[in-house]
Short mmCIF file of C-alpha atoms in Angstrom, two decimals:
data_model
loop_
_atom_site.label_atom_id
_atom_site.label_comp_id
_atom_site.label_asym_id
_atom_site.label_seq_id
_atom_site.Cartn_x
_atom_site.Cartn_y
_atom_site.Cartn_z
CA MET A 1249 145.24 123.14 107.69
CA TYR A 1250 146.61 126.69 107.04
CA LYS A 1251 144.08 126.97 104.02
CA VAL A 1252 141.27 125.31 106.12
CA LYS A 1253 141.51 128.60 108.66
CA ASN A 1254 142.06 130.81 104.90
CA TRP A 1255 138.72 129.26 104.07
CA LYS A 1256 136.03 132.00 102.95
CA ILE A 1257 134.16 130.73 105.89
CA ALA A 1258 136.82 128.86 107.96
CA PRO A 1259 134.89 126.13 111.06
CA ILE A 1260 135.16 128.28 114.99
CA THR A 1261 135.22 124.60 116.13
CA ILE A 1262 136.51 121.51 115.42
CA THR A 1263 136.71 117.70 117.49
CA PHE A 1264 139.74 117.01 117.98
CA ALA A 1265 139.01 113.18 119.58
CA HIS A 1266 136.72 110.78 118.61
CA ASN A 1267 136.89 107.16 119.42
CA PHE A 1268 139.70 105.88 117.96
CA SER A 1269 143.72 107.01 117.97
CA ASN A 1270 144.02 109.74 115.60
CA ASP A 1271 147.54 110.24 116.71
CA PHE A 1272 147.29 113.84 118.30
CA CYS A 1273 146.09 112.71 122.01
CA GLY A 1274 144.18 109.79 124.21
CA HIS A 1275 140.37 109.56 123.67
CA ALA A 1276 138.25 108.50 126.34
CA ARG A 1277 135.74 105.29 125.96
CA SER A 1278 132.91 105.59 124.46
CA LEU A 1279 131.83 102.25 122.55
CA ASP A 1280 131.07 99.91 125.96
CA ALA A 1281 127.77 98.70 123.86
CA LEU A 1282 129.47 97.16 121.04
CA GLY A 1283 131.89 95.32 123.58
CA PRO A 1284 134.72 92.91 121.06
CA LEU A 1285 133.60 93.89 118.06
CA VAL A 1286 135.91 96.77 118.45
CA ASN A 1287 139.22 97.99 120.07
CA GLN A 1288 139.90 101.53 121.78
CA ASN A 1289 142.57 100.46 123.18
CA GLU A 1290 145.69 102.09 121.13
CA MET A 1291 146.20 105.79 122.94
CA LEU A 1292 142.92 104.85 125.02
CA ASN A 1293 142.86 107.82 127.74
CA ASP A 1294 146.71 108.54 127.09
CA GLY A 1295 147.55 112.43 126.70
CA PHE A 1296 148.99 114.52 123.77
CA THR A 1297 151.62 114.07 121.39
CA ASP A 1298 154.35 116.43 120.18
CA LEU A 1299 151.33 116.72 116.59
CA GLY A 1300 149.13 117.17 118.90
CA LEU A 1301 150.45 119.85 120.80
CA LYS A 1302 151.68 121.21 117.60
CA THR A 1303 147.89 121.02 115.80
CA VAL A 1304 146.55 122.62 119.08
CA LYS A 1305 149.09 125.86 118.50
CA ALA A 1306 148.41 125.86 114.81
CA LEU A 1307 144.65 125.58 115.83
CA LEU A 1308 144.76 129.62 117.94
CA ASP A 1309 147.72 130.48 116.05
CA ASN A 1310 146.19 133.75 115.11
CA LYS A 1311 148.37 135.40 112.60
CA ASN A 1312 148.28 133.08 109.57
CA GLY A 1313 144.14 132.87 109.56
CA LYS A 1314 141.30 132.55 111.24
CA VAL A 1315 141.42 131.02 115.01
CA ILE A 1316 139.87 127.51 115.13
CA TYR A 1317 138.72 126.24 118.67
CA PRO A 1318 139.49 122.71 119.55
CA ASP A 1319 135.84 120.83 121.08
CA LEU A 1320 137.15 118.45 123.73
CA LYS A 1321 134.45 116.40 123.50
CA HIS A 1322 136.12 112.09 123.26
CA MET A 1323 138.69 114.02 124.48
CA CYS A 1324 139.88 111.52 127.35
CA LEU A 1325 140.66 113.05 131.02
CA GLN A 1326 144.14 113.22 131.04
CA SER A 1327 144.19 115.11 127.54
CA ARG A 1328 141.78 117.34 129.10
CA ARG A 1329 143.87 117.93 131.68
CA GLU A 1330 147.09 118.57 129.67
CA TYR A 1331 144.82 120.58 127.34
CA TYR A 1332 143.52 123.29 130.09
CA HIS A 1333 146.72 122.81 131.61
CA TYR A 1334 148.53 124.05 127.92
CA LEU A 1335 145.79 127.25 127.77
CA ASP A 1336 147.30 128.56 130.98
CA THR A 1337 150.93 128.05 130.12
CA ASN A 1338 150.40 129.11 126.56
CA PHE A 1339 147.50 131.40 126.04
CA LYS A 1340 146.81 133.20 129.88
CA GLY A 1341 144.03 136.58 129.47
CA LYS A 1342 144.14 135.31 125.98
CA ASN A 1343 140.61 134.61 126.48
CA ILE A 1344 140.57 130.98 124.40
CA PRO A 1345 137.03 130.14 124.60
CA ILE A 1346 136.76 126.47 125.83
CA ILE A 1347 134.01 124.26 123.84
CA VAL A 1348 132.26 120.94 124.90
CA SER A 1349 129.81 120.09 121.69
CA HIS A 1350 127.61 117.46 123.37
CA GLY A 1351 128.80 116.03 126.71
CA ALA A 1352 127.25 115.53 129.99
CA VAL A 1353 128.51 115.77 133.53
CA THR A 1354 130.26 113.23 135.96
CA GLY A 1355 128.69 115.04 138.81
CA THR A 1356 131.47 115.17 141.03
CA SER A 1357 135.14 116.04 141.03
CA TRP A 1358 138.14 114.92 138.81
CA ASN A 1359 140.43 114.16 142.23
CA ASN A 1360 137.69 112.59 143.58
CA PRO A 1361 134.79 111.00 141.12
CA GLU A 1362 134.39 108.09 143.50
CA SER A 1363 132.28 110.41 146.18
CA ILE A 1364 129.23 110.66 143.60
CA SER A 1365 125.73 109.76 146.30
CA ASP A 1366 124.16 106.93 145.46
CA GLU A 1367 121.18 109.25 144.65
CA SER A 1368 122.79 111.44 142.56
CA ILE A 1369 121.66 110.15 138.34
CA PHE A 1370 124.52 110.73 136.74
CA CYS A 1371 126.85 108.71 134.86
CA ASN A 1372 129.59 109.20 136.78
CA THR A 1373 132.53 107.91 133.70
CA GLU A 1374 135.30 109.52 132.08
CA ILE A 1375 133.66 110.86 129.00
CA ASN A 1376 131.82 113.24 130.62
CA PHE A 1377 133.26 116.15 132.49
CA TYR A 1378 133.66 116.76 136.14
CA ASN A 1379 132.76 120.42 138.10
CA GLU A 1380 136.74 121.94 137.34
CA GLU A 1381 136.26 121.27 134.01
CA LEU A 1382 132.42 123.23 134.19
CA ILE A 1383 134.41 125.73 136.19
CA ALA A 1384 137.25 126.55 133.56
CA ILE A 1385 134.57 126.85 130.20
CA SER A 1386 132.89 129.52 132.64
CA LYS A 1387 135.55 131.23 133.49
CA SER A 1388 137.07 131.30 129.11
CA ASN A 1389 133.60 132.06 128.20
CA GLY A 1390 132.99 128.81 126.52
CA LEU A 1391 129.75 127.02 125.72
CA PHE A 1392 129.16 123.72 127.57
CA ALA A 1393 126.50 121.64 124.91
CA ILE A 1394 124.71 119.29 126.80
CA GLN A 1395 124.01 116.25 124.75
CA LEU A 1396 120.31 114.03 124.71
CA ASP A 1397 121.89 110.41 124.55
CA GLY A 1398 120.46 109.34 127.69
CA ARG A 1399 123.36 106.72 128.12
CA ARG A 1400 125.76 109.40 128.65
CA LEU A 1401 122.79 111.37 130.73
CA ALA A 1402 121.92 109.14 133.93
CA LYS A 1403 122.98 105.63 135.59
CA LYS A 1404 121.30 102.39 134.06
CA SER A 1405 118.92 102.31 136.32
CA VAL A 1406 117.55 105.83 136.26
CA LEU A 1407 117.16 105.10 132.47
CA LYS A 1408 115.29 101.60 132.98
CA LYS A 1409 112.34 103.65 135.20
CA LEU A 1410 112.29 106.03 132.24
CA ASN A 1411 109.37 104.01 130.44
CA SER A 1412 107.60 103.84 133.52
CA LYS A 1413 106.61 106.86 133.94
CA LYS A 1414 102.98 108.29 132.98
CA ASN A 1415 104.90 111.33 131.19
CA LYS A 1416 107.61 110.28 129.67
CA ALA A 1417 108.72 113.40 127.68
CA PHE A 1418 108.78 115.27 131.42
CA ALA A 1419 110.09 112.70 133.21
CA SER A 1420 113.03 112.55 130.54
CA ALA A 1421 113.26 116.18 130.89
CA GLU A 1422 113.97 115.79 134.57
CA ILE A 1423 117.03 114.46 134.04
CA ILE A 1424 118.79 117.43 131.63
CA TRP A 1425 117.76 119.30 134.22
CA LYS A 1426 119.22 117.93 136.72
CA HIS A 1427 122.57 118.70 134.69
CA LEU A 1428 121.33 122.06 134.81
CA GLU A 1429 120.67 122.84 137.90
CA HIS A 1430 124.14 121.36 139.19
CA ILE A 1431 126.28 122.92 136.96
CA ALA A 1432 123.63 126.57 137.94
CA ILE A 1433 124.85 125.70 141.61
CA LEU A 1434 128.19 124.55 141.15
CA LEU A 1435 129.08 127.95 139.30
CA ASP A 1436 127.35 130.17 141.54
CA LYS A 1437 129.27 129.19 144.01
CA ASN A 1438 132.47 130.05 142.65
CA ASP A 1439 130.89 133.95 141.55
CA LEU A 1440 130.18 132.75 138.25
CA ASN A 1441 126.91 132.97 135.74
CA SER A 1442 124.42 130.27 136.11
CA TRP A 1443 122.88 129.95 133.25
CA ASN A 1444 125.09 131.61 130.09
CA SER A 1445 127.42 128.33 129.53
CA THR A 1446 125.30 125.51 128.43
CA CYS A 1447 123.66 125.04 125.38
CA ILE A 1448 122.05 122.35 123.40
CA GLY A 1449 124.60 119.53 121.87
CA SER A 1450 122.09 117.07 121.07
CA ASP A 1451 124.21 114.40 118.84
CA PHE A 1452 120.83 113.82 116.58
CA ASP A 1453 123.60 113.17 114.25
CA GLY A 1454 125.35 110.39 115.89
CA THR A 1455 124.57 107.05 117.10
CA ILE A 1456 122.40 107.36 120.58
CA ASN A 1457 120.06 106.14 122.60
CA PRO A 1458 117.50 108.95 122.84
CA LEU A 1459 115.49 110.25 125.72
CA PRO A 1460 111.68 109.03 125.75
CA GLY A 1461 109.82 111.91 124.48
CA ILE A 1462 113.03 113.70 122.66
CA TYR A 1463 113.81 111.83 119.75
CA ASN A 1464 114.58 114.00 117.48
CA ALA A 1465 114.89 118.09 116.84
CA SER A 1466 110.34 118.87 116.54
CA ASP A 1467 110.35 117.50 120.51
CA LEU A 1468 112.93 120.41 121.38
CA PRO A 1469 109.68 123.26 122.00
CA LEU A 1470 108.13 120.13 123.86
CA LEU A 1471 111.13 120.04 126.31
CA ALA A 1472 111.73 123.59 126.11
CA ASN A 1473 108.38 124.08 127.72
CA ASN A 1474 109.02 121.36 130.30
CA LEU A 1475 112.25 123.38 130.86
CA LEU A 1476 109.77 126.23 132.04
CA GLU A 1477 108.16 124.39 134.70
CA LEU A 1478 111.06 123.04 136.07
CA SER A 1479 113.22 125.85 136.50
CA THR A 1480 110.58 127.44 138.03
CA HIS A 1481 109.79 125.22 140.49
CA PHE A 1482 113.29 125.15 141.00
CA LEU A 1483 113.77 128.83 141.48
CA SER A 1484 111.25 129.54 143.99
CA HIS A 1485 112.55 127.02 146.19
CA TYR A 1486 116.22 127.98 145.75
CA ASP A 1487 118.23 130.96 147.35
CA PHE A 1488 121.22 131.79 145.43
CA LYS A 1489 124.45 132.95 146.99
CA ASN A 1490 124.59 135.61 144.09
CA ASP A 1491 122.10 137.93 142.72
CA PHE A 1492 122.97 137.85 139.29
CA ASN A 1493 121.92 134.34 139.40
CA LYS A 1494 118.84 134.65 141.49
CA LEU A 1495 117.10 137.20 139.51
CA THR A 1496 117.03 135.34 136.33
CA SER A 1497 113.59 134.58 135.60
CA PRO A 1498 112.66 131.02 134.64
CA GLU A 1499 112.05 131.80 130.75
CA THR A 1500 115.37 133.59 130.57
CA ILE A 1501 117.35 130.91 131.57
CA VAL A 1502 115.50 127.81 129.04
CA ASN A 1503 116.00 131.23 125.99
CA GLN A 1504 119.27 131.14 126.69
CA PHE A 1505 120.20 127.18 127.31
CA CYS A 1506 117.58 126.37 124.18
CA TYR A 1507 118.94 129.13 121.84
CA ASP A 1508 120.71 132.37 123.23
CA ASN A 1509 123.91 131.00 124.91
CA LEU A 1510 124.78 129.63 120.83
CA HIS A 1511 123.42 132.34 118.92
CA HIS A 1512 125.68 134.68 120.90
CA PHE A 1513 128.58 132.41 121.03
CA TYR A 1514 129.20 131.94 117.36
CA LEU A 1515 127.29 135.59 116.65
CA ASN A 1516 131.02 136.85 118.11
CA LYS A 1517 132.98 134.76 116.99
CA PHE A 1518 131.75 135.09 112.69
#
């Protein structure tokens, strides 16, 4: 690891868990569609091992090479909560950004996950992220990259209706916007910037079910245009608590999500 940390161009982030046991920490269930073809049970929903904690310590150590920030996607909730506690205990005030490379929201608290309303579109499963985590990411000056996998972004009942929509690309953009809207309202209520912690984490290089009309990078300009229309409508109807959120223009919101937030984060880390 220390050899990697001392590369001329070392990675800034690294995904700490994936679909199966890695002896570091527990992972969330992610391959439901494959049924009995795969077995994810080993270390499923477990916390950190001693080896995992030693590895995190080495990644975040700035004395023997560049810091590499763990990406929390695919970690189970137990491991994620242990990671947040580890940061609070060992790195309080050290400004360690919390990173999610391709995630979606549950729309609810980890203390009461079943409280999500029937009207909510969100996919309330543990691989997605809870309100407390979105707040922690913002406070850490981290990044929450929203993935473009329909299976993670919305409930099955919502996805089934998409193909019947006349403008499928706009209907798909509405699902992504609902994530941005939820995050914006949540962060504003907690006196945080609503718009500077989100970006695109498409997962186009993974095995995903893309939303209709958003199949690859060539569709992202259309997504941006649709988000601009949706953000304009939202800002004309919602009254933010904080002026620094209220006075943000639709153009700034879309530019930050599609480009600026990610660019500024990595520009500051190199």
